[in-house]
Coordinates of C-alpha atoms and ligand atoms in Angstrom, one line a residue:
M1 CA 0.0 0.0 0.0
T2 CA 1.5 3.3 -1.0
Q3 CA 1.5 6.4 1.1
T4 CA -0.6 9.1 -0.6
S5 CA 0.3 12.2 1.4
D6 CA 1.8 13.2 4.7
Q7 CA -1.7 14.2 5.8
D8 CA -2.8 10.6 5.6
R9 CA 0.1 9.2 7.6
V10 CA -0.7 7.9 11.1
L11 CA 2.3 7.4 13.4
I12 CA 2.4 4.2 15.4
F13 CA 3.7 4.8 18.9
D14 CA 4.3 1.5 20.7
T15 CA 4.3 1.4 24.5
T16 CA 4.6 -2.4 25.1
L17 CA 7.8 -1.8 26.9
R18 CA 6.5 0.9 29.2
D19 CA 2.7 0.9 29.7
G20 CA 2.6 -2.8 28.8
E21 CA 5.6 -3.9 30.9
Q22 CA 4.3 -1.9 33.9
S23 CA 1.2 -4.0 34.1
P24 CA 1.3 -6.4 37.0
G25 CA 3.0 -9.6 36.0
A26 CA 4.3 -8.6 32.6
T27 CA 7.9 -8.1 33.7
M28 CA 10.5 -8.7 31.0
T29 CA 14.2 -9.2 31.4
H30 CA 16.7 -6.8 30.0
D31 CA 17.5 -9.1 27.1
E32 CA 13.8 -9.6 26.3
K33 CA 13.2 -5.9 26.2
L34 CA 16.1 -5.4 23.8
E35 CA 14.8 -8.2 21.6
I36 CA 11.2 -6.8 21.5
A37 CA 12.5 -3.3 20.8
G38 CA 14.6 -4.7 17.9
M39 CA 11.5 -6.4 16.5
L40 CA 9.4 -3.2 16.9
D41 CA 12.1 -1.2 15.1
E42 CA 12.3 -3.7 12.3
M43 CA 8.5 -3.9 11.7
G44 CA 8.4 -0.1 11.2
V45 CA 7.0 1.3 14.5
D46 CA 7.6 5.1 14.3
I47 CA 8.1 5.7 18.0
I48 CA 9.1 3.1 20.7
E49 CA 8.4 4.1 24.3
A50 CA 11.2 2.0 25.7
G51 CA 10.5 2.5 29.4
F52 CA 10.4 4.8 32.4
P53 CA 14.1 5.5 33.2
I54 CA 13.6 6.9 36.7
A55 CA 11.6 3.8 37.8
S56 CA 14.7 1.7 38.4
D57 CA 18.3 1.1 37.4
G58 CA 17.1 -1.8 35.3
D59 CA 14.6 0.4 33.4
F60 CA 17.3 3.0 32.9
E61 CA 19.8 0.5 31.5
A62 CA 17.2 -1.0 29.2
V63 CA 16.1 2.4 27.7
S64 CA 19.7 3.4 27.2
E65 CA 20.7 0.2 25.4
I66 CA 17.5 0.3 23.3
A67 CA 18.4 3.9 22.4
R68 CA 21.9 2.9 21.3
R69 CA 20.7 0.1 19.2
A70 CA 17.6 1.5 17.4
Q71 CA 18.0 1.9 13.7
T72 CA 15.0 3.9 12.5
S73 CA 12.5 4.3 15.3
V74 CA 12.3 7.3 17.5
I75 CA 13.2 6.2 21.1
C76 CA 11.1 7.7 23.8
G77 CA 11.3 7.6 27.6
L78 CA 8.6 8.5 30.1
A79 CA 9.1 11.2 32.8
R80 CA 6.8 12.7 35.4
A81 CA 6.6 16.5 35.6
N82 CA 9.7 17.1 37.6
F83 CA 13.3 18.0 36.6
K84 CA 14.8 14.9 38.2
D85 CA 12.7 12.5 36.1
I86 CA 13.2 14.5 33.0
D87 CA 17.0 14.6 33.4
R88 CA 17.2 10.9 34.0
C89 CA 15.0 10.3 31.0
W90 CA 17.2 12.4 28.8
E91 CA 20.3 10.6 30.1
A92 CA 18.8 7.4 28.8
V93 CA 17.3 8.4 25.5
R94 CA 20.1 10.8 24.4
H95 CA 22.0 7.9 22.9
A96 CA 19.4 7.4 20.3
K97 CA 19.7 8.7 16.7
R98 CA 16.2 10.1 17.2
P99 CA 15.4 10.7 20.9
R100 CA 12.1 11.9 22.5
I101 CA 11.2 12.8 26.0
H102 CA 7.6 12.1 27.0
T103 CA 6.6 14.0 30.1
F104 CA 3.1 14.0 31.7
I105 CA 1.0 15.0 34.7
G106 CA -2.5 14.1 35.8
T107 CA -4.8 17.0 35.0
S108 CA -8.2 15.8 36.1
P109 CA -9.7 16.9 39.5
L110 CA -8.9 13.5 41.0
H111 CA -5.3 13.5 39.7
R112 CA -4.7 17.1 40.7
A113 CA -5.6 16.2 44.2
I114 CA -2.7 13.8 44.5
P115 CA 0.2 16.3 44.4
N116 CA -2.2 18.8 45.9
L117 CA -1.6 21.5 43.3
T118 CA -4.0 24.3 42.5
M119 CA -4.9 24.7 38.8
D120 CA -2.5 27.7 38.6
E121 CA 0.3 25.8 40.3
M122 CA -0.1 22.9 38.0
A123 CA -0.1 25.2 34.9
D124 CA 3.2 26.7 36.1
R125 CA 4.6 23.2 36.7
I126 CA 3.7 22.2 33.1
H127 CA 5.3 25.3 31.7
D128 CA 8.5 24.8 33.6
T129 CA 8.9 21.1 33.0
V130 CA 8.1 21.1 29.3
T131 CA 10.5 24.1 28.9
H132 CA 13.2 22.1 30.8
A133 CA 12.6 19.0 28.6
R134 CA 12.7 21.1 25.5
N135 CA 16.0 22.6 26.5
L136 CA 17.4 19.1 26.6
C137 CA 15.7 17.5 23.6
D138 CA 14.2 18.8 20.3
N139 CA 11.5 16.2 20.4
V140 CA 9.1 16.5 23.4
Q141 CA 5.8 14.9 23.9
W142 CA 3.4 16.0 26.6
S143 CA 0.4 14.2 28.1
P144 CA -2.3 15.5 30.4
M145 CA -3.0 12.1 32.2
D146 CA -6.7 11.4 32.6
A147 CA -7.5 14.0 29.9
T148 CA -10.9 12.5 29.1
R149 CA -12.0 13.4 32.7
T150 CA -10.4 16.8 32.8
E151 CA -12.5 20.0 32.7
Y152 CA -12.5 21.0 29.0
D153 CA -11.5 24.6 29.5
Y154 CA -8.6 23.6 31.8
L155 CA -7.5 21.0 29.3
C156 CA -7.4 23.6 26.5
R157 CA -5.5 26.0 28.8
V158 CA -2.7 23.4 29.8
I159 CA -2.4 22.1 26.2
E160 CA -1.8 25.7 25.0
I161 CA 0.9 26.1 27.7
A162 CA 2.6 22.9 26.7
I163 CA 2.6 23.8 23.0
K164 CA 4.0 27.3 23.8
A165 CA 6.7 25.7 26.0
G166 CA 7.8 23.6 23.0
A167 CA 5.9 20.2 23.0
M168 CA 5.6 19.0 19.5
T169 CA 3.2 16.1 20.3
I170 CA 0.2 16.4 22.5
N171 CA -1.1 13.1 23.7
I172 CA -4.7 12.8 25.0
P173 CA -4.8 9.8 27.3
D174 CA -8.0 8.0 28.2
T175 CA -6.2 6.7 31.3
V176 CA -9.1 4.7 32.8
G177 CA -10.8 3.6 29.6
Y178 CA -13.8 5.7 30.2
T179 CA -14.5 7.4 26.8
A180 CA -16.6 6.1 23.9
P181 CA -15.9 6.5 20.2
R182 CA -18.1 9.6 19.4
E183 CA -16.8 11.4 22.5
S184 CA -13.2 10.5 21.7
A185 CA -13.6 12.0 18.2
D186 CA -15.4 15.1 19.5
L187 CA -12.7 15.8 22.0
I188 CA -9.9 15.6 19.5
A189 CA -11.8 17.7 16.9
R190 CA -12.7 20.4 19.5
L191 CA -9.1 20.6 20.9
I192 CA -7.7 21.0 17.4
A193 CA -10.2 23.7 16.7
D194 CA -10.0 25.6 20.0
V195 CA -6.4 25.4 21.2
P196 CA -4.1 28.1 19.7
G197 CA -1.2 26.5 18.0
A198 CA -2.9 23.1 17.7
D199 CA -2.3 23.0 14.0
E200 CA 1.4 23.2 14.6
V201 CA 1.6 19.9 16.6
T202 CA 0.7 16.3 16.3
F203 CA -2.2 15.1 18.4
A204 CA -2.0 11.5 19.7
T205 CA -4.5 9.2 21.2
H206 CA -3.8 6.8 24.1
C207 CA -6.7 4.6 25.0
H208 CA -7.2 1.9 27.7
N209 CA -9.6 -0.9 27.2
D210 CA -11.6 -1.1 30.4
L211 CA -14.9 -1.0 28.5
G212 CA -13.5 -2.9 25.5
M213 CA -13.5 0.3 23.3
A214 CA -9.8 1.1 23.1
T215 CA -9.4 0.3 19.4
A216 CA -12.7 2.0 18.4
N217 CA -11.8 5.1 20.5
A218 CA -8.3 5.3 18.9
L219 CA -9.7 5.0 15.4
A220 CA -12.4 7.6 16.1
A221 CA -9.7 9.9 17.3
V222 CA -7.8 9.4 14.1
D223 CA -10.9 10.2 12.1
A224 CA -11.1 13.5 14.0
G225 CA -7.5 14.5 13.3
A226 CA -5.2 12.6 15.7
R227 CA -2.2 11.4 13.8
Q228 CA -0.4 9.3 16.4
I229 CA -1.9 6.1 17.9
E230 CA -0.4 4.8 21.2
C231 CA -0.7 1.1 21.5
T232 CA 0.8 -2.2 22.6
I233 CA 1.4 -5.6 21.0
N234 CA -1.6 -7.9 21.9
G235 CA -3.1 -4.9 23.8
L236 CA -0.9 -5.7 26.7
G237 CA -1.3 -3.3 29.6
E238 CA -2.7 -2.7 33.0
R239 CA -6.2 -3.9 33.8
A240 CA -7.9 -4.6 30.5
G241 CA -4.9 -3.3 28.6
N242 CA -4.2 -0.7 25.9
T243 CA -5.3 -0.3 22.3
A244 CA -3.8 -3.3 20.4
L245 CA -1.3 -2.4 17.7
E246 CA -2.3 -5.2 15.5
E247 CA -6.0 -4.2 15.6
V248 CA -5.6 -0.6 14.7
V249 CA -3.0 -1.3 12.0
M250 CA -5.0 -4.1 10.4
A251 CA -8.3 -2.1 10.7
L252 CA -6.6 0.9 8.9
R253 CA -5.4 -1.5 6.2
V254 CA -8.5 -3.6 5.6
R255 CA -10.9 -0.7 5.8
N256 CA -8.8 1.8 4.0
D257 CA -11.8 2.6 1.9
I258 CA -13.5 4.4 4.8
M259 CA -10.3 5.2 6.9
P260 CA -7.9 6.4 4.3
F261 CA -4.8 6.5 6.5
Q262 CA -1.4 4.8 6.1
T263 CA 1.0 3.4 8.7
G264 CA 4.6 2.4 8.2
I265 CA 4.1 -1.1 9.7
D266 CA 5.2 -4.2 7.9
T267 CA 2.1 -6.3 8.9
T268 CA 3.8 -9.6 8.0
K269 CA 5.8 -9.2 11.2
I270 CA 2.7 -9.1 13.4
I271 CA 2.3 -12.7 14.3
N272 CA 5.9 -13.3 15.3
I273 CA 6.1 -10.3 17.6
S274 CA 2.7 -11.1 19.0
R275 CA 3.9 -14.6 20.0
R276 CA 7.1 -13.3 21.4
V277 CA 5.4 -10.7 23.5
A278 CA 2.9 -13.3 24.8
S279 CA 5.8 -15.6 25.7
V280 CA 8.1 -13.1 27.4
S281 CA 5.3 -11.3 29.3
G282 CA 3.6 -14.5 30.3
F283 CA 0.2 -13.1 29.1
P284 CA -1.1 -15.7 26.7
V285 CA -3.3 -14.4 23.8
Q286 CA -6.9 -15.4 24.1
F287 CA -7.9 -17.9 21.4
N288 CA -10.6 -15.6 19.9
K289 CA -8.5 -12.4 20.0
A290 CA -8.9 -10.3 16.9
I291 CA -6.0 -10.7 14.4
V292 CA -3.6 -12.7 16.5
G293 CA -5.7 -15.2 18.3
K294 CA -5.3 -18.9 17.5
N295 CA -8.8 -19.0 16.1
A296 CA -8.7 -15.7 14.2
F297 CA -8.2 -17.5 10.9
A298 CA -9.7 -20.9 11.8
H299 CA -12.7 -22.1 9.9
E300 CA -14.1 -25.2 11.4
S301 CA -17.8 -25.5 10.6
G302 CA -18.6 -27.4 7.5
I303 CA -20.3 -24.5 5.7
H304 CA -17.4 -22.2 6.4
Q305 CA -14.8 -24.7 5.2
D306 CA -16.8 -25.4 2.0
G307 CA -17.0 -21.6 1.3
M308 CA -13.4 -21.1 2.1
L309 CA -12.3 -23.8 -0.4
K310 CA -14.4 -22.2 -3.2
N311 CA -13.2 -18.7 -2.4
A312 CA -11.2 -17.6 0.6
E313 CA -12.9 -14.2 0.6
T314 CA -16.2 -15.9 1.5
F315 CA -15.3 -15.7 5.2
E316 CA -11.9 -14.0 5.3
I317 CA -11.5 -10.2 5.2
M318 CA -7.7 -10.6 5.3
R319 CA -5.3 -13.3 4.4
P320 CA -3.3 -15.2 7.1
S321 CA -0.1 -14.2 5.2
D322 CA -1.0 -10.5 5.7
I323 CA 0.1 -10.9 9.3
G324 CA 2.9 -13.3 8.6
L325 CA 1.0 -16.6 9.2
S326 CA 2.1 -19.3 6.8
D327 CA -0.8 -21.0 4.9
T328 CA 0.7 -24.5 5.4
N329 CA 1.5 -26.3 8.6
L330 CA 4.0 -28.8 7.4
V331 CA 4.3 -31.5 10.0
M332 CA 7.9 -32.3 11.2
G333 CA 8.9 -35.6 12.8
K334 CA 11.8 -37.6 14.1
H335 CA 13.2 -38.1 10.6
S336 CA 13.3 -34.4 9.8
G337 CA 16.8 -33.1 9.6
R338 CA 18.6 -30.0 10.7
A339 CA 18.1 -28.1 7.4
A340 CA 14.4 -28.8 7.5
L341 CA 14.2 -27.6 11.0
R342 CA 16.2 -24.4 10.2
A343 CA 13.9 -23.6 7.3
K344 CA 10.8 -24.2 9.3
L345 CA 12.0 -22.1 12.2
K346 CA 12.9 -19.3 9.8
D347 CA 9.4 -19.4 8.5
L348 CA 8.2 -19.0 12.0
G349 CA 10.4 -15.9 12.5
H350 CA 13.4 -17.5 14.2
D351 CA 16.6 -17.1 12.1
L352 CA 19.0 -19.1 14.2
A353 CA 22.8 -19.0 14.3
D354 CA 24.5 -22.5 14.1
N355 CA 25.1 -22.8 17.8
Q356 CA 21.5 -21.9 18.6
L357 CA 20.2 -24.3 16.0
N358 CA 22.3 -27.2 17.5
D359 CA 20.8 -26.6 20.9
V360 CA 17.2 -26.4 19.5
F361 CA 17.8 -29.4 17.3
V362 CA 18.6 -31.6 20.3
R363 CA 15.4 -30.5 22.0
F364 CA 13.4 -31.0 18.9
K365 CA 14.7 -34.6 18.5
A366 CA 13.8 -35.2 22.2
L367 CA 10.3 -33.9 21.5
A368 CA 10.0 -35.9 18.2
D369 CA 10.9 -39.1 20.1
R370 CA 8.0 -38.6 22.4
K371 CA 5.5 -37.1 20.0
K372 CA 4.9 -38.6 16.5
E373 CA 4.0 -35.3 14.8
V374 CA 5.6 -32.0 15.6
Y375 CA 3.4 -29.1 14.5
D376 CA 4.2 -25.4 14.1
E377 CA 2.6 -24.7 17.5
D378 CA 5.0 -27.3 19.1
L379 CA 8.0 -25.6 17.6
I380 CA 6.8 -22.2 18.8
A381 CA 6.3 -23.6 22.3
L382 CA 9.8 -25.1 22.1
M383 CA 11.3 -21.9 21.0
Q384 CA 9.6 -20.0 23.7
D385 CA 10.9 -22.4 26.3
S386 CA 14.5 -22.1 25.1
A387 CA 14.3 -18.3 24.8
D388 CA 13.5 -17.6 28.4
T389 CA 16.4 -15.3 29.2
A390 CA 15.8 -14.9 32.9
P391 CA 19.1 -16.1 34.5
D392 CA 18.7 -19.7 35.7
H393 CA 19.5 -19.6 39.4
I394 CA 17.3 -22.6 39.9
Q395 CA 16.9 -25.5 37.4
V396 CA 14.8 -28.6 37.5
K397 CA 17.2 -31.6 37.3
F398 CA 15.0 -34.6 38.1
L399 CA 11.3 -35.1 38.8
R400 CA 9.4 -38.3 39.5
V401 CA 5.8 -38.2 40.7
I402 CA 3.8 -41.1 42.2
C403 CA 0.1 -40.6 41.7
G404 CA -3.0 -42.6 41.6
T405 CA -6.5 -42.8 43.1
E406 CA -5.1 -42.9 46.6
A407 CA -4.1 -39.6 48.1
P408 CA -1.7 -38.1 48.9
Q409 CA 0.5 -38.0 45.8
S410 CA 4.2 -37.6 46.2
A411 CA 7.0 -35.9 44.2
D412 CA 10.7 -36.7 44.3
L413 CA 12.4 -33.6 43.1
T414 CA 16.0 -32.5 42.5
L415 CA 16.7 -28.8 41.9
T416 CA 20.0 -27.3 41.0
I417 CA 20.3 -24.0 42.9
D418 CA 23.2 -21.8 42.0
G419 CA 25.2 -24.9 40.8
L420 CA 24.4 -27.2 43.8
D421 CA 21.9 -30.1 43.7
H422 CA 19.3 -30.4 46.4
Q423 CA 16.8 -33.3 46.7
V424 CA 13.5 -33.7 48.5
T425 CA 10.4 -35.8 48.5
A426 CA 7.1 -34.0 49.2
Q427 CA 3.5 -34.9 49.3
G428 CA 0.4 -33.0 48.1
D429 CA -3.1 -33.1 47.0
G430 CA -2.5 -34.2 43.4
P431 CA 0.8 -34.4 41.4
V432 CA 1.1 -30.7 40.7
D433 CA 0.5 -29.7 44.4
A434 CA 3.1 -32.3 45.5
T435 CA 5.6 -30.9 43.0
F436 CA 5.0 -27.3 44.1
N437 CA 5.4 -28.3 47.7
A438 CA 8.7 -29.9 46.8
V439 CA 9.9 -26.8 45.1
K440 CA 8.9 -24.7 48.1
A441 CA 10.7 -27.1 50.5
L442 CA 14.0 -26.7 48.5
F443 CA 13.6 -23.0 47.8
P444 CA 11.5 -21.5 50.7
H445 CA 9.8 -18.3 49.7
E446 CA 6.8 -16.2 50.7
A447 CA 5.6 -15.6 47.2
R448 CA 1.9 -16.4 46.7
L449 CA 0.7 -18.4 43.7
Q450 CA -1.9 -16.3 41.9
L451 CA -2.5 -18.2 38.8
Y452 CA -1.9 -21.7 37.5
Q453 CA -3.0 -22.3 33.9
V454 CA -2.6 -25.2 31.5
H455 CA -3.1 -25.1 27.7
A456 CA -2.8 -28.0 25.3
V457 CA -0.6 -26.7 22.4
T458 CA -2.1 -29.1 19.9
E459 CA -4.8 -31.8 19.8
G460 CA -4.2 -35.4 20.9
T461 CA -3.2 -37.1 24.1
D462 CA 0.5 -36.7 23.2
A463 CA 0.1 -32.9 23.0
Q464 CA 2.5 -30.6 24.8
A465 CA 1.0 -28.6 27.6
T466 CA 2.0 -25.0 28.0
V467 CA 1.8 -24.1 31.7
T468 CA 1.7 -20.5 33.0
V469 CA 2.4 -19.7 36.6
R470 CA 1.9 -16.3 38.1
M471 CA 3.2 -15.4 41.6
E472 CA 3.1 -12.3 43.8
E473 CA 5.6 -11.1 46.4
D474 CA 5.3 -7.7 48.2
G475 CA 2.9 -6.5 45.5
K476 CA 5.3 -7.4 42.7
I477 CA 4.0 -10.0 40.2
V478 CA 6.1 -12.4 38.1
T479 CA 5.2 -15.2 35.6
G480 CA 6.8 -18.3 34.4
Q481 CA 5.9 -20.4 31.4
S482 CA 7.0 -23.8 30.1
A483 CA 5.9 -26.5 27.7
D484 CA 6.4 -30.3 27.8
T485 CA 4.5 -33.4 26.8
D486 CA 4.4 -34.1 30.6
T487 CA 2.1 -31.5 32.3
V488 CA 3.7 -32.0 35.7
V489 CA 7.2 -31.4 34.3
A490 CA 6.0 -28.3 32.5
S491 CA 4.4 -27.2 35.7
A492 CA 7.6 -27.6 37.7
K493 CA 9.6 -25.7 35.1
A494 CA 7.1 -22.9 34.9
Y495 CA 7.1 -22.5 38.7
V496 CA 10.9 -22.5 38.8
G497 CA 10.9 -20.0 35.8
A498 CA 8.7 -17.7 37.9
L499 CA 11.0 -18.0 40.9
N500 CA 14.0 -17.1 38.6
R501 CA 12.1 -14.0 37.6
L502 CA 11.4 -13.2 41.2
I503 CA 15.1 -13.2 41.9
V504 CA 15.7 -10.9 39.0
R505 CA 12.8 -8.7 40.2
R506 CA 14.3 -8.5 43.7
T507 CA 17.6 -7.2 42.2
K508 CA 15.9 -4.9 39.7
A509 CA 14.7 -2.3 42.2
G510 CA 16.6 1.0 42.2
K511 CA 19.6 2.0 44.4
D512 CA 17.2 2.7 47.3
G513 CA 15.6 -0.7 46.7
K514 CA 12.4 1.0 45.6
E515 CA 10.8 0.6 42.2
I516 CA 8.7 3.6 41.2
S517 CA 5.5 3.3 39.2
Y518 CA 4.5 6.1 36.8
K519 CA 1.5 6.6 39.0
D520 CA 3.6 7.6 42.0
V521 CA 3.3 11.4 42.0
S522 CA 6.2 13.4 43.3
Ligands
LIG1 O1 -2.7 6.0 30.6 C1 -2.0 7.0 30.8 O2 -2.5 8.1 31.1 C2 -0.6 6.9 30.6 C3 0.2 8.2 30.6 C4 1.5 8.1 31.3 C5 0.4 8.7 29.2 O3 0.0 5.9 30.3
LIG2 ZN1 -1.6 4.4 29.7

């Protein structure tokens, strides 16, 4: 699709690594953040919000490194409305070819009450902080948090101040997912008409999905004149998440007849980044999720299949290949060689170096020995398992479970913890409970199990199970994920994976041991 004019171009601002990663449980390791940022850059995302540098040393390092590595995307960091945040943000993003500072303050009555500022005091704060950011960086974005619940006159007043102080992008967040499409469009149209200087800047839309309207609200805002959409892969984000990148991008592409706007996104990269974000964040994509759900292109009922065979357009408004799905699912097995595996993995978005391939090949052979047919989904699960980059302080070395109709069940487990083997036998109410009790006996902790979820990767009794475990300690949430044909082994590995992330999380906090959220108002 060719770009017709600048007027029609909508910028895609991805905040998976900031708004997405700050959602409870979606913690990513440093290496995972670099990998996702690389994928976003490669797929044509215009602006990557790489993190919130003041939040922790880990965030700062990640944003700095992403800034150094980015090829074409603008690299943006978030900062609250104070000089310390802004300076720290600039320190991190300044390494980028194209840096941006994004500073914000909550402007609605409820948010103004938190720092206890009067309207005038807040207006002065906005002037001073945007001016300060602009003195450091040419490219400044400003957001009035909770804009959709801010008094309209005050919103106009503070936006004008931010524009005069040098902000080039004005983002209008629907922080609590409260607005609706018509209102979203009206607000943008009115602001563009009423605020002096509005025609000199880009208006952005940042929607949360609490009422399931984030995509519709973002598109309505674009229709009314916004030219930047803030979004995340898979709609990742706090509570019900943010606008999903894949949804707005594909909607603009498929319904270009009524929404004549272009993005710079290579849509064929969508499925791989969606899978990778699901894996590293530990937030699986729901089966019926628009665009990237497992069933998004599945046609099972007889009448659908018949229609599809005659003409794919009967039930499909886009082709699987548009988002990078291959039309064929060639089955691999124990006789498949290294070259076939390499080609298949390349198709699935994993271009492996020789040493990586050797490692994966060994695991593939082990899987093929246990499972007659290895499908794309099996290989994806296998890659996700081998790609967990949280350092392995703890590893599962041996597990044998005795279970049957008579309770209790027991688990004989050996864990390698920081290089040393530890063994225990524990009992529990079922094999998974016994295994988790054994892990806890060997690595005592206070973290609370919040979620235990099992998904069969494919059909059949020899299917691999993907297990997701979510745990909470001192308000911090971590997840672990693993796949195996043995559900109990996958459970043990997922549990241990979550504990490894917990250890990372404990060391991730800033120098004072405190990790700041963007909602902490200074
Ligand atoms: O939702 C929100 O208001 C935000 C701001 C920090 C832009 O994420
Ligand atoms: Zn947000």
